[in-house]
Amino acid sequence: RDEIILVGRSNVGKSTLMRELTGHSKFTTGKKPGVTRKPNHFDWTAEKFMFTDLPGFGFMSGVEADTREAIKTDIVRYIEENADDILAAVLVVDGKSVVDIIDRHTTDDSIPHDVEMFYFLDELEIPTVVAVNKMDKVGDRDERLNELCDRLGLFPPWKQWRNVIAPITAKRGDISNLEDALRTHLHEQGRDD
Ligand code: GDP
């Protein structure tokens, strides 16, 4: 197992986070969503594993519904086929909008992408950290994070779930909660040597 995957809706700040995690500066942000269909691999030089940035899913302006579906199918297939190599997953969400988006997309016969992905990773027994990004835009921090826990089926308060819920502000390089949570998962798998 030598791979950490990043998944999330487009525009949540995945590329920004990737740049912070890897320390590389060559990635461009704000690129047209949905274009990068193939996973990209990067080395986190300090450790013996790599990050894989999977394409963004969910709504993207200018991208057809069937293309969005195809992207999601690709992501699911990639994760299923590589589950044995995946150390951990980072599900990136936008702290400002995630609860509203989840609530808006929850109906009797469908569950929102983020929640679906969270359960899917759990089923595959891939340790998952939800990186709650853009916390600089969130005022009622604890309340918002508790609501998110609730929507993900985790019993609040969120502070009980520090290995799962990691509030960050990737744009400012404030990602220590995520790094701590990831380190805990790697430690549990004996990978912090
Ligand atoms: P991606 O589509 O998920 O790869 O998202 P990007 O990394 O391209 O970021 C999308 C937008 O969110 C850009 O305008 C970023 O500057 C912005 N962004 C990323 N991280 C943060 C953050 O922590 N706080 C705020 N306020 N904006 C952010």
mmCIF file with all atom_site columns, C-alpha atoms and ligand atoms in Angstrom:
data_model
loop_
_atom_site.group_PDB
_atom_site.id
_atom_site.type_symbol
_atom_site.label_atom_id
_atom_site.label_alt_id
_atom_site.label_comp_id
_atom_site.label_asym_id
_atom_site.label_entity_id
_atom_site.label_seq_id
_atom_site.pdbx_PDB_ins_code
_atom_site.Cartn_x
_atom_site.Cartn_y
_atom_site.Cartn_z
_atom_site.occupancy
_atom_site.B_iso_or_equiv
_atom_site.pdbx_formal_charge
_atom_site.auth_seq_id
_atom_site.auth_comp_id
_atom_site.auth_asym_id
_atom_site.auth_atom_id
_atom_site.pdbx_PDB_model_num
ATOM   1   C CA  . ARG A 1 1   ? 0.000   0.000  0.000   1.00 0.00 ? 1   ARG A CA  1
ATOM   2   C CA  . ASP A 1 2   ? 1.628   3.212  -1.077  1.00 0.00 ? 2   ASP A CA  1
ATOM   3   C CA  . GLU A 1 3   ? -1.048  5.546  -2.283  1.00 0.00 ? 3   GLU A CA  1
ATOM   4   C CA  . ILE A 1 4   ? -3.241  8.272  -0.793  1.00 0.00 ? 4   ILE A CA  1
ATOM   5   C CA  . ILE A 1 5   ? -6.129  9.369  -2.992  1.00 0.00 ? 5   ILE A CA  1
ATOM   6   C CA  . LEU A 1 6   ? -7.796  12.770 -3.096  1.00 0.00 ? 6   LEU A CA  1
ATOM   7   C CA  . VAL A 1 7   ? -11.427 12.898 -4.140  1.00 0.00 ? 7   VAL A CA  1
ATOM   8   C CA  . GLY A 1 8   ? -14.024 15.647 -4.096  1.00 0.00 ? 8   GLY A CA  1
ATOM   9   C CA  . ARG A 1 9   ? -16.413 17.803 -6.068  1.00 0.00 ? 9   ARG A CA  1
ATOM   10  C CA  . SER A 1 10  ? -14.893 20.234 -8.494  1.00 0.00 ? 10  SER A CA  1
ATOM   11  C CA  . ASN A 1 11  ? -13.942 23.644 -7.131  1.00 0.00 ? 11  ASN A CA  1
ATOM   12  C CA  . VAL A 1 12  ? -13.589 22.516 -3.497  1.00 0.00 ? 12  VAL A CA  1
ATOM   13  C CA  . GLY A 1 13  ? -9.872  23.346 -3.585  1.00 0.00 ? 13  GLY A CA  1
ATOM   14  C CA  . LYS A 1 14  ? -8.422  19.941 -4.392  1.00 0.00 ? 14  LYS A CA  1
ATOM   15  C CA  . SER A 1 15  ? -5.594  21.265 -6.581  1.00 0.00 ? 15  SER A CA  1
ATOM   16  C CA  . THR A 1 16  ? -4.765  23.925 -4.015  1.00 0.00 ? 16  THR A CA  1
ATOM   17  C CA  . LEU A 1 17  ? -4.576  21.246 -1.321  1.00 0.00 ? 17  LEU A CA  1
ATOM   18  C CA  . MET A 1 18  ? -2.545  18.937 -3.531  1.00 0.00 ? 18  MET A CA  1
ATOM   19  C CA  . ARG A 1 19  ? 0.008   21.688 -4.008  1.00 0.00 ? 19  ARG A CA  1
ATOM   20  C CA  . GLU A 1 20  ? 0.246   22.221 -0.264  1.00 0.00 ? 20  GLU A CA  1
ATOM   21  C CA  . LEU A 1 21  ? 0.602   18.514 0.463   1.00 0.00 ? 21  LEU A CA  1
ATOM   22  C CA  . THR A 1 22  ? 3.222   17.848 -2.130  1.00 0.00 ? 22  THR A CA  1
ATOM   23  C CA  . GLY A 1 23  ? 5.069   21.133 -1.986  1.00 0.00 ? 23  GLY A CA  1
ATOM   24  C CA  . HIS A 1 24  ? 5.180   21.218 -5.748  1.00 0.00 ? 24  HIS A CA  1
ATOM   25  C CA  . SER A 1 25  ? 4.369   24.503 -7.390  1.00 0.00 ? 25  SER A CA  1
ATOM   26  C CA  . LYS A 1 26  ? 3.788   23.480 -10.965 1.00 0.00 ? 26  LYS A CA  1
ATOM   27  C CA  . PHE A 1 27  ? 0.099   22.659 -10.727 1.00 0.00 ? 27  PHE A CA  1
ATOM   28  C CA  . THR A 1 28  ? -2.344  25.186 -12.060 1.00 0.00 ? 28  THR A CA  1
ATOM   29  C CA  . THR A 1 29  ? -5.521  25.895 -10.138 1.00 0.00 ? 29  THR A CA  1
ATOM   30  C CA  . GLY A 1 30  ? -8.820  26.941 -11.571 1.00 0.00 ? 30  GLY A CA  1
ATOM   31  C CA  . LYS A 1 31  ? -8.265  24.759 -14.609 1.00 0.00 ? 31  LYS A CA  1
ATOM   32  C CA  . LYS A 1 32  ? -11.315 23.744 -16.541 1.00 0.00 ? 32  LYS A CA  1
ATOM   33  C CA  . PRO A 1 33  ? -13.004 21.121 -14.392 1.00 0.00 ? 33  PRO A CA  1
ATOM   34  C CA  . GLY A 1 34  ? -13.490 17.608 -15.665 1.00 0.00 ? 34  GLY A CA  1
ATOM   35  C CA  . VAL A 1 35  ? -10.638 17.803 -18.133 1.00 0.00 ? 35  VAL A CA  1
ATOM   36  C CA  . THR A 1 36  ? -8.122  15.806 -16.111 1.00 0.00 ? 36  THR A CA  1
ATOM   37  C CA  . ARG A 1 37  ? -9.708  12.384 -16.437 1.00 0.00 ? 37  ARG A CA  1
ATOM   38  C CA  . LYS A 1 38  ? -6.646  10.339 -15.676 1.00 0.00 ? 38  LYS A CA  1
ATOM   39  C CA  . PRO A 1 39  ? -5.257  10.105 -12.164 1.00 0.00 ? 39  PRO A CA  1
ATOM   40  C CA  . ASN A 1 40  ? -2.052  12.022 -11.629 1.00 0.00 ? 40  ASN A CA  1
ATOM   41  C CA  . HIS A 1 41  ? 0.583   10.668 -9.309  1.00 0.00 ? 41  HIS A CA  1
ATOM   42  C CA  . PHE A 1 42  ? 2.833   12.823 -7.191  1.00 0.00 ? 42  PHE A CA  1
ATOM   43  C CA  . ASP A 1 43  ? 5.444   11.988 -4.616  1.00 0.00 ? 43  ASP A CA  1
ATOM   44  C CA  . TRP A 1 44  ? 5.285   13.306 -1.098  1.00 0.00 ? 44  TRP A CA  1
ATOM   45  C CA  . THR A 1 45  ? 9.034   13.286 -0.875  1.00 0.00 ? 45  THR A CA  1
ATOM   46  C CA  . ALA A 1 46  ? 9.284   13.007 2.899   1.00 0.00 ? 46  ALA A CA  1
ATOM   47  C CA  . GLU A 1 47  ? 7.319   9.751  2.937   1.00 0.00 ? 47  GLU A CA  1
ATOM   48  C CA  . LYS A 1 48  ? 7.287   6.565  0.935   1.00 0.00 ? 48  LYS A CA  1
ATOM   49  C CA  . PHE A 1 49  ? 3.957   6.987  -0.723  1.00 0.00 ? 49  PHE A CA  1
ATOM   50  C CA  . MET A 1 50  ? 2.302   9.102  -3.349  1.00 0.00 ? 50  MET A CA  1
ATOM   51  C CA  . PHE A 1 51  ? -0.814  11.181 -3.701  1.00 0.00 ? 51  PHE A CA  1
ATOM   52  C CA  . THR A 1 52  ? -3.236  10.487 -6.492  1.00 0.00 ? 52  THR A CA  1
ATOM   53  C CA  . ASP A 1 53  ? -5.439  13.366 -7.530  1.00 0.00 ? 53  ASP A CA  1
ATOM   54  C CA  . LEU A 1 54  ? -8.665  11.962 -8.977  1.00 0.00 ? 54  LEU A CA  1
ATOM   55  C CA  . PRO A 1 55  ? -10.857 14.179 -11.160 1.00 0.00 ? 55  PRO A CA  1
ATOM   56  C CA  . GLY A 1 56  ? -13.520 16.346 -9.554  1.00 0.00 ? 56  GLY A CA  1
ATOM   57  C CA  . PHE A 1 57  ? -17.074 15.005 -9.560  1.00 0.00 ? 57  PHE A CA  1
ATOM   58  C CA  . GLY A 1 58  ? -20.517 16.557 -9.377  1.00 0.00 ? 58  GLY A CA  1
ATOM   59  C CA  . PHE A 1 59  ? -21.762 19.638 -11.136 1.00 0.00 ? 59  PHE A CA  1
ATOM   60  C CA  . MET A 1 60  ? -19.358 21.406 -13.461 1.00 0.00 ? 60  MET A CA  1
ATOM   61  C CA  . SER A 1 61  ? -20.465 24.256 -15.639 1.00 0.00 ? 61  SER A CA  1
ATOM   62  C CA  . GLY A 1 62  ? -20.210 23.427 -19.321 1.00 0.00 ? 62  GLY A CA  1
ATOM   63  C CA  . VAL A 1 63  ? -19.912 19.684 -18.725 1.00 0.00 ? 63  VAL A CA  1
ATOM   64  C CA  . GLU A 1 64  ? -22.739 17.410 -19.901 1.00 0.00 ? 64  GLU A CA  1
ATOM   65  C CA  . ALA A 1 65  ? -24.540 15.109 -17.467 1.00 0.00 ? 65  ALA A CA  1
ATOM   66  C CA  . ASP A 1 66  ? -23.361 11.937 -19.208 1.00 0.00 ? 66  ASP A CA  1
ATOM   67  C CA  . THR A 1 67  ? -19.771 13.161 -19.106 1.00 0.00 ? 67  THR A CA  1
ATOM   68  C CA  . ARG A 1 68  ? -20.156 13.797 -15.371 1.00 0.00 ? 68  ARG A CA  1
ATOM   69  C CA  . GLU A 1 69  ? -21.505 10.284 -14.928 1.00 0.00 ? 69  GLU A CA  1
ATOM   70  C CA  . ALA A 1 70  ? -18.599 8.853  -16.928 1.00 0.00 ? 70  ALA A CA  1
ATOM   71  C CA  . ILE A 1 71  ? -16.127 10.711 -14.716 1.00 0.00 ? 71  ILE A CA  1
ATOM   72  C CA  . LYS A 1 72  ? -17.778 9.335  -11.583 1.00 0.00 ? 72  LYS A CA  1
ATOM   73  C CA  . THR A 1 73  ? -17.760 5.821  -13.010 1.00 0.00 ? 73  THR A CA  1
ATOM   74  C CA  . ASP A 1 74  ? -14.041 6.205  -13.764 1.00 0.00 ? 74  ASP A CA  1
ATOM   75  C CA  . ILE A 1 75  ? -13.349 7.346  -10.202 1.00 0.00 ? 75  ILE A CA  1
ATOM   76  C CA  . VAL A 1 76  ? -15.294 4.469  -8.664  1.00 0.00 ? 76  VAL A CA  1
ATOM   77  C CA  . ARG A 1 77  ? -13.582 1.954  -10.943 1.00 0.00 ? 77  ARG A CA  1
ATOM   78  C CA  . TYR A 1 78  ? -10.154 3.378  -10.165 1.00 0.00 ? 78  TYR A CA  1
ATOM   79  C CA  . ILE A 1 79  ? -10.767 3.097  -6.425  1.00 0.00 ? 79  ILE A CA  1
ATOM   80  C CA  . GLU A 1 80  ? -12.162 -0.436 -6.669  1.00 0.00 ? 80  GLU A CA  1
ATOM   81  C CA  . GLU A 1 81  ? -9.299  -1.652 -8.832  1.00 0.00 ? 81  GLU A CA  1
ATOM   82  C CA  . ASN A 1 82  ? -6.624  -0.062 -6.640  1.00 0.00 ? 82  ASN A CA  1
ATOM   83  C CA  . ALA A 1 83  ? -8.207  -0.553 -3.212  1.00 0.00 ? 83  ALA A CA  1
ATOM   84  C CA  . ASP A 1 84  ? -5.418  -2.901 -2.130  1.00 0.00 ? 84  ASP A CA  1
ATOM   85  C CA  . ASP A 1 85  ? -2.778  -0.225 -2.792  1.00 0.00 ? 85  ASP A CA  1
ATOM   86  C CA  . ILE A 1 86  ? -4.652  2.645  -1.190  1.00 0.00 ? 86  ILE A CA  1
ATOM   87  C CA  . LEU A 1 87  ? -3.419  3.600  2.275   1.00 0.00 ? 87  LEU A CA  1
ATOM   88  C CA  . ALA A 1 88  ? -5.993  6.296  2.886   1.00 0.00 ? 88  ALA A CA  1
ATOM   89  C CA  . ALA A 1 89  ? -8.423  8.610  1.150   1.00 0.00 ? 89  ALA A CA  1
ATOM   90  C CA  . VAL A 1 90  ? -8.906  12.345 1.527   1.00 0.00 ? 90  VAL A CA  1
ATOM   91  C CA  . LEU A 1 91  ? -12.446 13.442 0.698   1.00 0.00 ? 91  LEU A CA  1
ATOM   92  C CA  . VAL A 1 92  ? -12.212 17.182 0.144   1.00 0.00 ? 92  VAL A CA  1
ATOM   93  C CA  . VAL A 1 93  ? -15.325 19.283 0.740   1.00 0.00 ? 93  VAL A CA  1
ATOM   94  C CA  . ASP A 1 94  ? -16.064 23.003 0.806   1.00 0.00 ? 94  ASP A CA  1
ATOM   95  C CA  . GLY A 1 95  ? -16.826 23.847 4.436   1.00 0.00 ? 95  GLY A CA  1
ATOM   96  C CA  . LYS A 1 96  ? -18.906 26.826 3.456   1.00 0.00 ? 96  LYS A CA  1
ATOM   97  C CA  . SER A 1 97  ? -21.358 24.940 1.240   1.00 0.00 ? 97  SER A CA  1
ATOM   98  C CA  . VAL A 1 98  ? -21.097 21.215 1.944   1.00 0.00 ? 98  VAL A CA  1
ATOM   99  C CA  . VAL A 1 99  ? -23.982 20.891 4.402   1.00 0.00 ? 99  VAL A CA  1
ATOM   100 C CA  . ASP A 1 100 ? -26.336 22.899 2.187   1.00 0.00 ? 100 ASP A CA  1
ATOM   101 C CA  . ILE A 1 101 ? -25.355 20.846 -0.856  1.00 0.00 ? 101 ILE A CA  1
ATOM   102 C CA  . ILE A 1 102 ? -25.876 17.586 1.012   1.00 0.00 ? 102 ILE A CA  1
ATOM   103 C CA  . ASP A 1 103 ? -29.277 18.688 2.288   1.00 0.00 ? 103 ASP A CA  1
ATOM   104 C CA  . ARG A 1 104 ? -30.380 19.909 -1.121  1.00 0.00 ? 104 ARG A CA  1
ATOM   105 C CA  . HIS A 1 105 ? -29.436 16.597 -2.772  1.00 0.00 ? 105 HIS A CA  1
ATOM   106 C CA  . THR A 1 106 ? -30.878 14.265 -0.171  1.00 0.00 ? 106 THR A CA  1
ATOM   107 C CA  . THR A 1 107 ? -34.120 12.702 -1.371  1.00 0.00 ? 107 THR A CA  1
ATOM   108 C CA  . ASP A 1 108 ? -35.976 9.439  -0.754  1.00 0.00 ? 108 ASP A CA  1
ATOM   109 C CA  . ASP A 1 109 ? -34.219 7.661  -3.566  1.00 0.00 ? 109 ASP A CA  1
ATOM   110 C CA  . SER A 1 110 ? -30.869 9.389  -3.860  1.00 0.00 ? 110 SER A CA  1
ATOM   111 C CA  . ILE A 1 111 ? -27.970 10.362 -1.648  1.00 0.00 ? 111 ILE A CA  1
ATOM   112 C CA  . PRO A 1 112 ? -25.496 13.169 -2.372  1.00 0.00 ? 112 PRO A CA  1
ATOM   113 C CA  . HIS A 1 113 ? -22.156 12.432 -4.049  1.00 0.00 ? 113 HIS A CA  1
ATOM   114 C CA  . ASP A 1 114 ? -20.088 13.336 -0.993  1.00 0.00 ? 114 ASP A CA  1
ATOM   115 C CA  . VAL A 1 115 ? -22.061 11.093 1.343   1.00 0.00 ? 115 VAL A CA  1
ATOM   116 C CA  . GLU A 1 116 ? -22.130 8.297  -1.221  1.00 0.00 ? 116 GLU A CA  1
ATOM   117 C CA  . MET A 1 117 ? -18.365 8.527  -1.643  1.00 0.00 ? 117 MET A CA  1
ATOM   118 C CA  . PHE A 1 118 ? -17.820 8.510  2.122   1.00 0.00 ? 118 PHE A CA  1
ATOM   119 C CA  . TYR A 1 119 ? -19.850 5.296  2.511   1.00 0.00 ? 119 TYR A CA  1
ATOM   120 C CA  . PHE A 1 120 ? -18.259 3.735  -0.560  1.00 0.00 ? 120 PHE A CA  1
ATOM   121 C CA  . LEU A 1 121 ? -14.752 4.254  0.866   1.00 0.00 ? 121 LEU A CA  1
ATOM   122 C CA  . ASP A 1 122 ? -15.927 2.860  4.189   1.00 0.00 ? 122 ASP A CA  1
ATOM   123 C CA  . GLU A 1 123 ? -17.301 -0.259 2.491   1.00 0.00 ? 123 GLU A CA  1
ATOM   124 C CA  . LEU A 1 124 ? -13.925 -0.807 0.866   1.00 0.00 ? 124 LEU A CA  1
ATOM   125 C CA  . GLU A 1 125 ? -12.320 -0.324 4.299   1.00 0.00 ? 125 GLU A CA  1
ATOM   126 C CA  . ILE A 1 126 ? -10.185 2.558  3.062   1.00 0.00 ? 126 ILE A CA  1
ATOM   127 C CA  . PRO A 1 127 ? -9.395  4.882  5.998   1.00 0.00 ? 127 PRO A CA  1
ATOM   128 C CA  . THR A 1 128 ? -10.878 8.238  5.045   1.00 0.00 ? 128 THR A CA  1
ATOM   129 C CA  . VAL A 1 129 ? -10.248 11.791 6.216   1.00 0.00 ? 129 VAL A CA  1
ATOM   130 C CA  . VAL A 1 130 ? -12.789 14.447 5.253   1.00 0.00 ? 130 VAL A CA  1
ATOM   131 C CA  . ALA A 1 131 ? -10.753 17.592 4.579   1.00 0.00 ? 131 ALA A CA  1
ATOM   132 C CA  . VAL A 1 132 ? -13.207 20.395 5.286   1.00 0.00 ? 132 VAL A CA  1
ATOM   133 C CA  . ASN A 1 133 ? -11.633 23.172 3.254   1.00 0.00 ? 133 ASN A CA  1
ATOM   134 C CA  . LYS A 1 134 ? -12.218 26.943 3.022   1.00 0.00 ? 134 LYS A CA  1
ATOM   135 C CA  . MET A 1 135 ? -12.736 27.212 6.766   1.00 0.00 ? 135 MET A CA  1
ATOM   136 C CA  . ASP A 1 136 ? -11.605 30.839 6.447   1.00 0.00 ? 136 ASP A CA  1
ATOM   137 C CA  . LYS A 1 137 ? -15.072 31.485 5.039   1.00 0.00 ? 137 LYS A CA  1
ATOM   138 C CA  . VAL A 1 138 ? -16.936 29.716 7.842   1.00 0.00 ? 138 VAL A CA  1
ATOM   139 C CA  . GLY A 1 139 ? -18.081 31.752 10.841  1.00 0.00 ? 139 GLY A CA  1
ATOM   140 C CA  . ASP A 1 140 ? -19.969 29.229 12.978  1.00 0.00 ? 140 ASP A CA  1
ATOM   141 C CA  . ARG A 1 141 ? -17.192 26.701 12.830  1.00 0.00 ? 141 ARG A CA  1
ATOM   142 C CA  . ASP A 1 142 ? -18.180 24.146 15.503  1.00 0.00 ? 142 ASP A CA  1
ATOM   143 C CA  . GLU A 1 143 ? -21.826 24.230 14.521  1.00 0.00 ? 143 GLU A CA  1
ATOM   144 C CA  . ARG A 1 144 ? -20.999 23.662 10.857  1.00 0.00 ? 144 ARG A CA  1
ATOM   145 C CA  . LEU A 1 145 ? -18.633 20.794 11.601  1.00 0.00 ? 145 LEU A CA  1
ATOM   146 C CA  . ASN A 1 146 ? -21.168 19.162 13.920  1.00 0.00 ? 146 ASN A CA  1
ATOM   147 C CA  . GLU A 1 147 ? -23.800 19.362 11.179  1.00 0.00 ? 147 GLU A CA  1
ATOM   148 C CA  . LEU A 1 148 ? -21.398 17.761 8.745   1.00 0.00 ? 148 LEU A CA  1
ATOM   149 C CA  . CYS A 1 149 ? -20.740 14.910 11.197  1.00 0.00 ? 149 CYS A CA  1
ATOM   150 C CA  . ASP A 1 150 ? -24.460 14.372 11.506  1.00 0.00 ? 150 ASP A CA  1
ATOM   151 C CA  . ARG A 1 151 ? -24.914 14.210 7.719   1.00 0.00 ? 151 ARG A CA  1
ATOM   152 C CA  . LEU A 1 152 ? -22.100 11.656 7.452   1.00 0.00 ? 152 LEU A CA  1
ATOM   153 C CA  . GLY A 1 153 ? -23.607 9.446  10.134  1.00 0.00 ? 153 GLY A CA  1
ATOM   154 C CA  . LEU A 1 154 ? -20.953 10.345 12.724  1.00 0.00 ? 154 LEU A CA  1
ATOM   155 C CA  . PHE A 1 155 ? -22.252 11.198 16.172  1.00 0.00 ? 155 PHE A CA  1
ATOM   156 C CA  . PRO A 1 156 ? -21.377 14.827 17.075  1.00 0.00 ? 156 PRO A CA  1
ATOM   157 C CA  . PRO A 1 157 ? -19.453 16.609 18.511  1.00 0.00 ? 157 PRO A CA  1
ATOM   158 C CA  . TRP A 1 158 ? -16.961 16.728 15.648  1.00 0.00 ? 158 TRP A CA  1
ATOM   159 C CA  . LYS A 1 159 ? -14.033 16.965 18.064  1.00 0.00 ? 159 LYS A CA  1
ATOM   160 C CA  . GLN A 1 160 ? -14.534 13.272 18.800  1.00 0.00 ? 160 GLN A CA  1
ATOM   161 C CA  . TRP A 1 161 ? -13.714 12.616 15.162  1.00 0.00 ? 161 TRP A CA  1
ATOM   162 C CA  . ARG A 1 162 ? -10.435 14.439 14.685  1.00 0.00 ? 162 ARG A CA  1
ATOM   163 C CA  . ASN A 1 163 ? -9.059  11.505 12.688  1.00 0.00 ? 163 ASN A CA  1
ATOM   164 C CA  . VAL A 1 164 ? -11.975 11.767 10.283  1.00 0.00 ? 164 VAL A CA  1
ATOM   165 C CA  . ILE A 1 165 ? -12.970 15.437 10.207  1.00 0.00 ? 165 ILE A CA  1
ATOM   166 C CA  . ALA A 1 166 ? -10.089 17.797 9.433   1.00 0.00 ? 166 ALA A CA  1
ATOM   167 C CA  . PRO A 1 167 ? -10.946 21.508 9.082   1.00 0.00 ? 167 PRO A CA  1
ATOM   168 C CA  . ILE A 1 168 ? -8.370  23.235 6.855   1.00 0.00 ? 168 ILE A CA  1
ATOM   169 C CA  . THR A 1 169 ? -7.734  26.386 4.854   1.00 0.00 ? 169 THR A CA  1
ATOM   170 C CA  . ALA A 1 170 ? -5.650  25.089 1.975   1.00 0.00 ? 170 ALA A CA  1
ATOM   171 C CA  . LYS A 1 171 ? -5.274  28.510 0.383   1.00 0.00 ? 171 LYS A CA  1
ATOM   172 C CA  . ARG A 1 172 ? -3.307  29.733 3.395   1.00 0.00 ? 172 ARG A CA  1
ATOM   173 C CA  . GLY A 1 173 ? -1.388  26.504 3.799   1.00 0.00 ? 173 GLY A CA  1
ATOM   174 C CA  . ASP A 1 174 ? -3.262  25.743 7.021   1.00 0.00 ? 174 ASP A CA  1
ATOM   175 C CA  . ILE A 1 175 ? -3.557  21.979 6.602   1.00 0.00 ? 175 ILE A CA  1
ATOM   176 C CA  . SER A 1 176 ? -2.061  20.685 9.849   1.00 0.00 ? 176 SER A CA  1
ATOM   177 C CA  . ASN A 1 177 ? -5.336  19.056 10.971  1.00 0.00 ? 177 ASN A CA  1
ATOM   178 C CA  . LEU A 1 178 ? -5.306  16.974 7.819   1.00 0.00 ? 178 LEU A CA  1
ATOM   179 C CA  . GLU A 1 179 ? -1.629  16.054 8.119   1.00 0.00 ? 179 GLU A CA  1
ATOM   180 C CA  . ASP A 1 180 ? -2.180  15.005 11.748  1.00 0.00 ? 180 ASP A CA  1
ATOM   181 C CA  . ALA A 1 181 ? -5.192  12.859 10.832  1.00 0.00 ? 181 ALA A CA  1
ATOM   182 C CA  . LEU A 1 182 ? -3.328  11.223 7.947   1.00 0.00 ? 182 LEU A CA  1
ATOM   183 C CA  . ARG A 1 183 ? -0.334  10.552 10.142  1.00 0.00 ? 183 ARG A CA  1
ATOM   184 C CA  . THR A 1 184 ? -2.605  8.794  12.632  1.00 0.00 ? 184 THR A CA  1
ATOM   185 C CA  . HIS A 1 185 ? -3.987  6.520  9.920   1.00 0.00 ? 185 HIS A CA  1
ATOM   186 C CA  . LEU A 1 186 ? -0.496  5.766  8.604   1.00 0.00 ? 186 LEU A CA  1
ATOM   187 C CA  . HIS A 1 187 ? 0.657   5.090  12.151  1.00 0.00 ? 187 HIS A CA  1
ATOM   188 C CA  . GLU A 1 188 ? -2.167  2.593  12.614  1.00 0.00 ? 188 GLU A CA  1
ATOM   189 C CA  . GLN A 1 189 ? -0.914  0.822  9.537   1.00 0.00 ? 189 GLN A CA  1
ATOM   190 C CA  . GLY A 1 190 ? 2.664   0.905  10.707  1.00 0.00 ? 190 GLY A CA  1
ATOM   191 C CA  . ARG A 1 191 ? 3.681   3.351  8.001   1.00 0.00 ? 191 ARG A CA  1
ATOM   192 C CA  . ASP A 1 192 ? 5.157   6.166  10.047  1.00 0.00 ? 192 ASP A CA  1
ATOM   193 C CA  . ASP A 1 193 ? 8.683   4.810  10.116  1.00 0.00 ? 193 ASP A CA  1
HETATM 194 P P1  . GDP B 2 .   ? -10.444 22.141 -7.447  1.00 0.00 ? 1   GDP B P1  1
HETATM 195 O O1  . GDP B 2 .   ? -11.359 22.357 -8.625  1.00 0.00 ? 1   GDP B O1  1
HETATM 196 O O2  . GDP B 2 .   ? -11.100 21.337 -6.389  1.00 0.00 ? 1   GDP B O2  1
HETATM 197 O O3  . GDP B 2 .   ? -9.100  21.616 -7.820  1.00 0.00 ? 1   GDP B O3  1
HETATM 198 O O4  . GDP B 2 .   ? -10.252 23.598 -6.768  1.00 0.00 ? 1   GDP B O4  1
HETATM 199 P P2  . GDP B 2 .   ? -9.061  24.658 -6.868  1.00 0.00 ? 1   GDP B P2  1
HETATM 200 O O5  . GDP B 2 .   ? -7.890  24.223 -6.065  1.00 0.00 ? 1   GDP B O5  1
HETATM 201 O O6  . GDP B 2 .   ? -8.843  25.005 -8.291  1.00 0.00 ? 1   GDP B O6  1
HETATM 202 O O7  . GDP B 2 .   ? -9.751  25.877 -6.074  1.00 0.00 ? 1   GDP B O7  1
HETATM 203 C C1  . GDP B 2 .   ? -11.008 26.398 -6.460  1.00 0.00 ? 1   GDP B C1  1
HETATM 204 C C2  . GDP B 2 .   ? -11.142 27.810 -5.915  1.00 0.00 ? 1   GDP B C2  1
HETATM 205 O O8  . GDP B 2 .   ? -11.223 27.760 -4.486  1.00 0.00 ? 1   GDP B O8  1
HETATM 206 C C3  . GDP B 2 .   ? -9.957  28.696 -6.261  1.00 0.00 ? 1   GDP B C3  1
HETATM 207 O O9  . GDP B 2 .   ? -10.451 29.980 -6.527  1.00 0.00 ? 1   GDP B O9  1
HETATM 208 C C4  . GDP B 2 .   ? -9.136  28.688 -4.976  1.00 0.00 ? 1   GDP B C4  1
HETATM 209 O O10 . GDP B 2 .   ? -8.367  29.852 -4.804  1.00 0.00 ? 1   GDP B O10 1
HETATM 210 C C5  . GDP B 2 .   ? -10.223 28.600 -3.926  1.00 0.00 ? 1   GDP B C5  1
HETATM 211 N N1  . GDP B 2 .   ? -9.740  28.021 -2.661  1.00 0.00 ? 1   GDP B N1  1
HETATM 212 C C6  . GDP B 2 .   ? -8.984  26.916 -2.486  1.00 0.00 ? 1   GDP B C6  1
HETATM 213 N N2  . GDP B 2 .   ? -8.717  26.716 -1.182  1.00 0.00 ? 1   GDP B N2  1
HETATM 214 C C7  . GDP B 2 .   ? -9.325  27.711 -0.501  1.00 0.00 ? 1   GDP B C7  1
HETATM 215 C C8  . GDP B 2 .   ? -9.413  28.062 0.888   1.00 0.00 ? 1   GDP B C8  1
HETATM 216 O O11 . GDP B 2 .   ? -8.874  27.414 1.782   1.00 0.00 ? 1   GDP B O11 1
HETATM 217 N N3  . GDP B 2 .   ? -10.162 29.166 1.188   1.00 0.00 ? 1   GDP B N3  1
HETATM 218 C C9  . GDP B 2 .   ? -10.785 29.916 0.242   1.00 0.00 ? 1   GDP B C9  1
HETATM 219 N N4  . GDP B 2 .   ? -11.488 30.975 0.644   1.00 0.00 ? 1   GDP B N4  1
HETATM 220 N N5  . GDP B 2 .   ? -10.702 29.624 -1.073  1.00 0.00 ? 1   GDP B N5  1
HETATM 221 C C10 . GDP B 2 .   ? -9.987  28.536 -1.441  1.00 0.00 ? 1   GDP B C10 1
#
